Amino acid sequence: VNTSTKTLPEWKRFRFPQSLYKYAALLASLGFVWWSLDVLKIDVERLPGLLERIGDVLARRYWPPDLAHVMQPDFLRAIVDTFQMSYVATVIGLLLAIPLSWFASFNMTPSRRFLYPVCRLFVMTCRSVHEMIWTIILVAVVGFGMLPGTLAMTLFCIGFGGKLMTEAIESVRKGPIEAIRATGAGHLQTFVFAVLPQVRVAWAGIAIYTWDVVFRASTVVGFFGAGGMGHYLRESVQKVESRQVTAIILTIVAIVIVAELTSAWARARIARAVA
Amino acid sequence: VAAVLDLGHHAERIAQLDATRRRARGWRYLRYALIALLVGWSVEAIVVGDTDWSRISVAGVASAAWRFIDFDASILLSLWEPALETVLMATLATLLGALMAIPVAWLGANNISPLGRFTYYVGRVLMTLSRSVHEVVWGLVFVAAVGLGALAGVLAMAVRSIGFISKTVAEAIEDVNKGPVEAMRAVGANRFQVLMFGIVPQVLPVIIGNVIFEWDVNIRRSTIMGLVGAGGLGLALHRQMASYNYGGIATVIFVILLLIVFGEVFSAWARRKVI
C-alpha cells in the first residue's frame, strides 16, 4: 500500500556505466568524423545547402537530357556490344568457376594441401581487385576494345560467382557424398553425382545473379578504354557535353534496372519451380 | 500375369509421362542451343569483329605485361597519404550510407512501412535505384554536382551503399520476433517507441554486421573513385597512368591489394566480435 506513493526511478535503456560508455563512443566517433573531414580536405562550412547546390547544378547544366545522342545507331550498337561482352564473360567466367569453386571448397577439394590454397587465392584475388582496375590492366596489355573488357569481366565473374559457388558447395549435405564415396567413386564421380545435383539449383540462381552484376559493371568498363556504352560516357564527359552525359547515364540506369528485374524474375521462377 | 496386367493398366499413363519427359528434354536442348548460339554470336563480335589481331601478338602482349613487373619503390612512401584518404573515404561513406539507409529500410520493410503498400514500393524503388547504378556512374554524377575531391567520392559511395544496407535491414525487420513488438503495443507504446525499443534491439546485430561488410566493399570501391576525380589511391593510379609509369601503376595496385587485405581481415575480425 505504501509502495504506490514512492516514485519509481525513470526507466532508461542505458544506466550509469553503460550510458557513459555510450556517450564516450558517440563523442569518439564524432571526433573521428571531424578528423577525417579534415584529412580529406572537405570544407565543412560548405556542407549546409549542399543538396540545394547539387540540385541547382544538375538542373542548370545537366537537364534536359540530350536524348538524340543516345538514339544514334552507333550508340545502339554499343548497347548490343555491352550485352555481348557481359554475356560471353559470364558464360566463360562461370564455366571456369565450376572447377575452381570445386577445388576451392574446403569440404570437396581433391587436394587440401595444394589445389585448395591455390584456387582459393586465385578466386580471392579476382574478387578483391576492383573490376575497373582489371580493365585498366588489361587495356594496357591487349589494347583498346571489347576484348580487354570481356577478359576483365571474366576475371570479375570468376571472383564474384566463384565465391558464391564455393559457398554453395561448402553447405552441401554429407549423406549423399558418403553414400557415393562408399560405392568406390573417385573425386570426379563424387563431384558429378553427389555435389552437382545438390548445388544445381543454387548455382542457377547464382549464375543469373552474376550476369546481372557483370552486366552492371560492363556498362562502365568502356570508360577505361574497353568497349560498350562506357566509351560514349567517357567521350561526353571529356567534351563536357553535360546533357549527353545525362542521357547516357539515364539509358544505363534504365537498361540495368530492366536487367535486374529480368534477373529477379528468372531467379524467382527457378525458386518456384523447385519448391 | 498380374504384373503384366497391372502394367497394361498403367500403359497409357507411362506413355504420357514419357511424352512429357521427351518434350521437356526437347525444350532443354532448345535452350542450350539458344545459349550456344548467343555465345557464338557474341564471341564472333568480340574476337573477330572488334579485335584487330594484326596488332596483337604473343610477344607484344608479353612485353606489355612485362612493363608492369618493373616495381617502382620510389613512390611507395608518397602513397601513404592517399591510402589513408582511401580508408577514411570508405569509412565516412559507410557511416553516411548507413544513416541514409535507416529511413529507406523503414519505408521498405513490409511490416512497419508507414503508409502501407505505397511507401513500401517507394522504399523498394529507392533500394533498386541505389544498387543498380555502378559506383563509377555515381562518382561521375557527384563529381559533376559537387566538383572534384573526396566529398564527391564519399557521397557516391554513400548513395551506392544505401541499397545493400537498407535491403538487408528491411529483410531483418520483416522477420523480427513479433513477441516484443506486441508486448510494447499492449502497454501503449506509440509507433516510434515500438520501433526504437521493440525492433531496433532485435535487428541491431544484423545492421552492424552488414555495415561492417559494406565497409569492406566500400574500401574496394574507394580505391577507384579517384579515377573519376574523387581523391584517394585512384587519383595516384590515374597520375601514374597519365605519365605511363607502368612500374608506378604496379606499385599503386600493390598498395591497393595490401589495403584490401587489411580491410578484409579487419572486417572479419569486427564481424566476429559483433555477431
PDB file of C-alpha atoms in Angstrom, chain A residues 11 13 29 32-33 35-37 39-42 46-47 50 53-54 57-58 61-62 77 80-81 83-85 87-88 91-92 124-125 127-133 136-137 140-142 144-147 150 163 209 216-217 219-220 223-224 227 233-234 237 249 252-253 256-257 260-261, chain B residues 34-35 38-39 41-43 45-47 50-51 53 56 60-61 64-65 67-68 81 84-85 88-89 91-92 95 128-129 131-137 140-142 144-146 150-151 154-155 160 196-197 201 204 213 216 220-221 223-224 227-228 237-238 241 246 253 256-257 260 264:
ATOM      1  CA  TRP A  11      13.167   3.835 -16.954  1.00  0.00           C
ATOM      2  CA  ARG A  13      17.624   1.845 -21.663  1.00  0.00           C
ATOM      3  CA  SER A  29      33.108   8.756 -33.449  1.00  0.00           C
ATOM      4  CA  PHE A  32      36.850  10.662 -35.847  1.00  0.00           C
ATOM      5  CA  VAL A  33      34.430  12.079 -38.423  1.00  0.00           C
ATOM      6  CA  TRP A  35      39.366  14.394 -38.183  1.00  0.00           C
ATOM      7  CA  SER A  36      38.527  12.507 -41.410  1.00  0.00           C
ATOM      8  CA  LEU A  37      36.814  15.547 -42.874  1.00  0.00           C
ATOM      9  CA  VAL A  39      42.267  14.897 -43.670  1.00  0.00           C
ATOM     10  CA  LEU A  40      40.068  14.649 -46.753  1.00  0.00           C
ATOM     11  CA  LYS A  41      40.027  18.459 -47.024  1.00  0.00           C
ATOM     12  CA  ILE A  42      36.246  18.533 -47.129  1.00  0.00           C
ATOM     13  CA  ARG A  46      30.161  24.440 -47.457  1.00  0.00           C
ATOM     14  CA  LEU A  47      28.197  21.369 -46.398  1.00  0.00           C
ATOM     15  CA  LEU A  50      24.827  21.166 -50.388  1.00  0.00           C
ATOM     16  CA  ARG A  53      23.528  23.374 -54.848  1.00  0.00           C
ATOM     17  CA  ILE A  54      23.583  19.822 -56.236  1.00  0.00           C
ATOM     18  CA  VAL A  57      23.890  22.366 -60.859  1.00  0.00           C
ATOM     19  CA  LEU A  58      22.037  19.318 -62.139  1.00  0.00           C
ATOM     20  CA  ARG A  61      23.715  22.154 -66.689  1.00  0.00           C
ATOM     21  CA  TYR A  62      22.535  18.556 -66.913  1.00  0.00           C
ATOM     22  CA  ARG A  77      25.282  -0.728 -81.429  1.00  0.00           C
ATOM     23  CA  VAL A  80      24.455  -4.559 -78.092  1.00  0.00           C
ATOM     24  CA  ASP A  81      28.251  -4.656 -77.575  1.00  0.00           C
ATOM     25  CA  PHE A  83      25.294  -7.051 -73.766  1.00  0.00           C
ATOM     26  CA  GLN A  84      27.615  -9.311 -75.761  1.00  0.00           C
ATOM     27  CA  MET A  85      30.594  -8.575 -73.521  1.00  0.00           C
ATOM     28  CA  TYR A  87      27.174 -12.451 -71.851  1.00  0.00           C
ATOM     29  CA  VAL A  88      30.430 -14.001 -73.055  1.00  0.00           C
ATOM     30  CA  VAL A  91      29.397 -17.841 -69.645  1.00  0.00           C
ATOM     31  CA  ILE A  92      33.187 -18.280 -69.819  1.00  0.00           C
ATOM     32  CA  MET A 124      40.065 -14.162 -53.833  1.00  0.00           C
ATOM     33  CA  THR A 125      42.452 -12.117 -55.961  1.00  0.00           C
ATOM     34  CA  ARG A 127      37.386 -10.667 -56.281  1.00  0.00           C
ATOM     35  CA  SER A 128      39.499  -8.233 -54.312  1.00  0.00           C
ATOM     36  CA  VAL A 129      40.806  -6.230 -57.219  1.00  0.00           C
ATOM     37  CA  HIS A 130      38.094  -3.900 -58.403  1.00  0.00           C
ATOM     38  CA  GLU A 131      36.798  -4.741 -61.876  1.00  0.00           C
ATOM     39  CA  MET A 132      37.822  -1.319 -63.169  1.00  0.00           C
ATOM     40  CA  ILE A 133      41.439  -1.970 -62.175  1.00  0.00           C
ATOM     41  CA  ILE A 136      42.834  -0.792 -66.841  1.00  0.00           C
ATOM     42  CA  ILE A 137      45.490  -3.513 -66.616  1.00  0.00           C
ATOM     43  CA  ALA A 140      47.253  -1.699 -71.114  1.00  0.00           C
ATOM     44  CA  VAL A 141      48.153  -5.275 -72.050  1.00  0.00           C
ATOM     45  CA  VAL A 142      45.922  -6.130 -75.026  1.00  0.00           C
ATOM     46  CA  PHE A 144      41.506  -0.949 -76.536  1.00  0.00           C
ATOM     47  CA  GLY A 145      38.266  -2.646 -77.492  1.00  0.00           C
ATOM     48  CA  MET A 146      35.818  -5.265 -76.363  1.00  0.00           C
ATOM     49  CA  LEU A 147      38.436  -7.963 -75.754  1.00  0.00           C
ATOM     50  CA  THR A 150      35.429  -9.185 -71.760  1.00  0.00           C
ATOM     51  CA  LYS A 163      32.972 -17.245 -54.195  1.00  0.00           C
ATOM     52  CA  TYR A 209      22.674 -13.003 -60.333  1.00  0.00           C
ATOM     53  CA  ARG A 216      26.080  -3.570 -64.494  1.00  0.00           C
ATOM     54  CA  ALA A 217      29.879  -3.443 -64.466  1.00  0.00           C
ATOM     55  CA  THR A 219      28.122  -0.740 -68.842  1.00  0.00           C
ATOM     56  CA  VAL A 220      31.019   1.289 -67.470  1.00  0.00           C
ATOM     57  CA  PHE A 223      35.010   4.407 -69.510  1.00  0.00           C
ATOM     58  CA  PHE A 224      38.520   2.995 -69.071  1.00  0.00           C
ATOM     59  CA  GLY A 227      34.162  -1.417 -75.384  1.00  0.00           C
ATOM     60  CA  LEU A 233      30.181   8.152 -71.498  1.00  0.00           C
ATOM     61  CA  ARG A 234      33.883   8.989 -71.409  1.00  0.00           C
ATOM     62  CA  VAL A 237      32.421  13.603 -70.052  1.00  0.00           C
ATOM     63  CA  ILE A 249      23.577   7.742 -67.600  1.00  0.00           C
ATOM     64  CA  ILE A 252      22.450   2.915 -68.478  1.00  0.00           C
ATOM     65  CA  VAL A 253      20.243   3.114 -65.391  1.00  0.00           C
ATOM     66  CA  VAL A 256      20.416  -2.031 -65.783  1.00  0.00           C
ATOM     67  CA  ILE A 257      17.086  -1.853 -63.991  1.00  0.00           C
ATOM     68  CA  GLU A 260      17.891  -6.550 -62.747  1.00  0.00           C
ATOM     69  CA  LEU A 261      14.141  -7.046 -62.924  1.00  0.00           C
TER      70      LEU A 261
ATOM     71  CA  LEU B  34      19.955 -20.807 -77.892  1.00  0.00           C
ATOM     72  CA  ILE B  35      22.646 -20.158 -75.288  1.00  0.00           C
ATOM     73  CA  LEU B  38      24.172 -16.337 -78.373  1.00  0.00           C
ATOM     74  CA  VAL B  39      27.666 -17.156 -77.157  1.00  0.00           C
ATOM     75  CA  TRP B  41      27.366 -14.616 -81.993  1.00  0.00           C
ATOM     76  CA  SER B  42      28.880 -12.592 -79.143  1.00  0.00           C
ATOM     77  CA  VAL B  43      32.287 -14.271 -79.346  1.00  0.00           C
ATOM     78  CA  ALA B  45      31.589  -9.906 -82.433  1.00  0.00           C
ATOM     79  CA  ILE B  46      34.299  -9.612 -79.781  1.00  0.00           C
ATOM     80  CA  VAL B  47      37.070 -11.773 -81.194  1.00  0.00           C
ATOM     81  CA  ASP B  50      36.147  -5.856 -82.691  1.00  0.00           C
ATOM     82  CA  THR B  51      39.705  -7.077 -82.198  1.00  0.00           C
ATOM     83  CA  TRP B  53      44.556  -9.318 -84.337  1.00  0.00           C
ATOM     84  CA  ILE B  56      48.148  -8.267 -81.043  1.00  0.00           C
ATOM     85  CA  GLY B  60      53.592  -7.733 -77.836  1.00  0.00           C
ATOM     86  CA  VAL B  61      51.273  -8.876 -75.049  1.00  0.00           C
ATOM     87  CA  ALA B  64      53.145  -5.093 -72.439  1.00  0.00           C
ATOM     88  CA  ALA B  65      52.602  -7.264 -69.382  1.00  0.00           C
ATOM     89  CA  ARG B  67      56.230  -3.398 -68.209  1.00  0.00           C
ATOM     90  CA  PHE B  68      54.201  -3.868 -65.040  1.00  0.00           C
ATOM     91  CA  GLU B  81      48.538   9.700 -47.622  1.00  0.00           C
ATOM     92  CA  LEU B  84      44.787   6.850 -45.576  1.00  0.00           C
ATOM     93  CA  GLU B  85      42.403   9.002 -47.631  1.00  0.00           C
ATOM     94  CA  LEU B  88      38.727   7.414 -44.485  1.00  0.00           C
ATOM     95  CA  MET B  89      36.584   7.991 -47.582  1.00  0.00           C
ATOM     96  CA  THR B  91      34.566   4.853 -43.603  1.00  0.00           C
ATOM     97  CA  LEU B  92      32.756   8.167 -43.916  1.00  0.00           C
ATOM     98  CA  LEU B  95      28.615   5.844 -41.966  1.00  0.00           C
ATOM     99  CA  THR B 128      16.904  -0.787 -56.525  1.00  0.00           C
ATOM    100  CA  LEU B 129      17.933   2.604 -57.842  1.00  0.00           C
ATOM    101  CA  ARG B 131      22.116  -0.648 -56.185  1.00  0.00           C
ATOM    102  CA  SER B 132      21.606  -0.741 -59.906  1.00  0.00           C
ATOM    103  CA  VAL B 133      23.820   2.237 -60.687  1.00  0.00           C
ATOM    104  CA  HIS B 134      27.505   1.385 -60.810  1.00  0.00           C
ATOM    105  CA  GLU B 135      29.766   3.304 -58.415  1.00  0.00           C
ATOM    106  CA  VAL B 136      31.661   4.805 -61.347  1.00  0.00           C
ATOM    107  CA  VAL B 137      28.435   6.357 -62.588  1.00  0.00           C
ATOM    108  CA  LEU B 140      30.601  10.906 -62.201  1.00  0.00           C
ATOM    109  CA  VAL B 141      27.245  12.256 -61.058  1.00  0.00           C
ATOM    110  CA  PHE B 142      28.638  13.593 -57.789  1.00  0.00           C
ATOM    111  CA  ALA B 144      29.623  16.849 -61.661  1.00  0.00           C
ATOM    112  CA  ALA B 145      27.439  18.057 -58.809  1.00  0.00           C
ATOM    113  CA  VAL B 146      29.964  18.992 -56.085  1.00  0.00           C
ATOM    114  CA  ALA B 150      36.976  13.483 -51.744  1.00  0.00           C
ATOM    115  CA  LEU B 151      33.475  14.767 -50.994  1.00  0.00           C
ATOM    116  CA  VAL B 154      32.162   9.928 -50.184  1.00  0.00           C
ATOM    117  CA  LEU B 155      28.718  10.898 -51.451  1.00  0.00           C
ATOM    118  CA  ARG B 160      25.704   3.284 -53.549  1.00  0.00           C
ATOM    119  CA  MET B 196      13.141   2.116 -31.025  1.00  0.00           C
ATOM    120  CA  PHE B 197      12.719  -0.431 -28.250  1.00  0.00           C
ATOM    121  CA  PRO B 201      17.429  -4.038 -30.427  1.00  0.00           C
ATOM    122  CA  LEU B 204      20.976  -4.233 -34.361  1.00  0.00           C
ATOM    123  CA  PHE B 213      30.585  -5.918 -44.597  1.00  0.00           C
ATOM    124  CA  ASP B 216      34.891  -3.756 -46.615  1.00  0.00           C
ATOM    125  CA  ARG B 220      37.428  -1.754 -52.659  1.00  0.00           C
ATOM    126  CA  ARG B 221      35.239   0.866 -54.318  1.00  0.00           C
ATOM    127  CA  THR B 223      40.337   2.609 -54.450  1.00  0.00           C
ATOM    128  CA  ILE B 224      38.892   3.520 -57.850  1.00  0.00           C
ATOM    129  CA  LEU B 227      39.814   7.576 -61.446  1.00  0.00           C
ATOM    130  CA  VAL B 228      36.701   9.682 -61.954  1.00  0.00           C
ATOM    131  CA  LEU B 237      46.794   5.432 -60.036  1.00  0.00           C
ATOM    132  CA  HIS B 238      45.455   7.955 -62.505  1.00  0.00           C
ATOM    133  CA  MET B 241      48.781   6.100 -65.794  1.00  0.00           C
ATOM    134  CA  TYR B 246      53.901   1.190 -65.509  1.00  0.00           C
ATOM    135  CA  ILE B 253      47.987  -1.744 -57.295  1.00  0.00           C
ATOM    136  CA  ILE B 256      45.591  -1.337 -53.082  1.00  0.00           C
ATOM    137  CA  LEU B 257      45.924  -5.088 -52.549  1.00  0.00           C
ATOM    138  CA  ILE B 260      42.029  -4.694 -49.324  1.00  0.00           C
ATOM    139  CA  GLU B 264      39.080  -7.976 -45.209  1.00  0.00           C
TER     140      GLU B 264
END
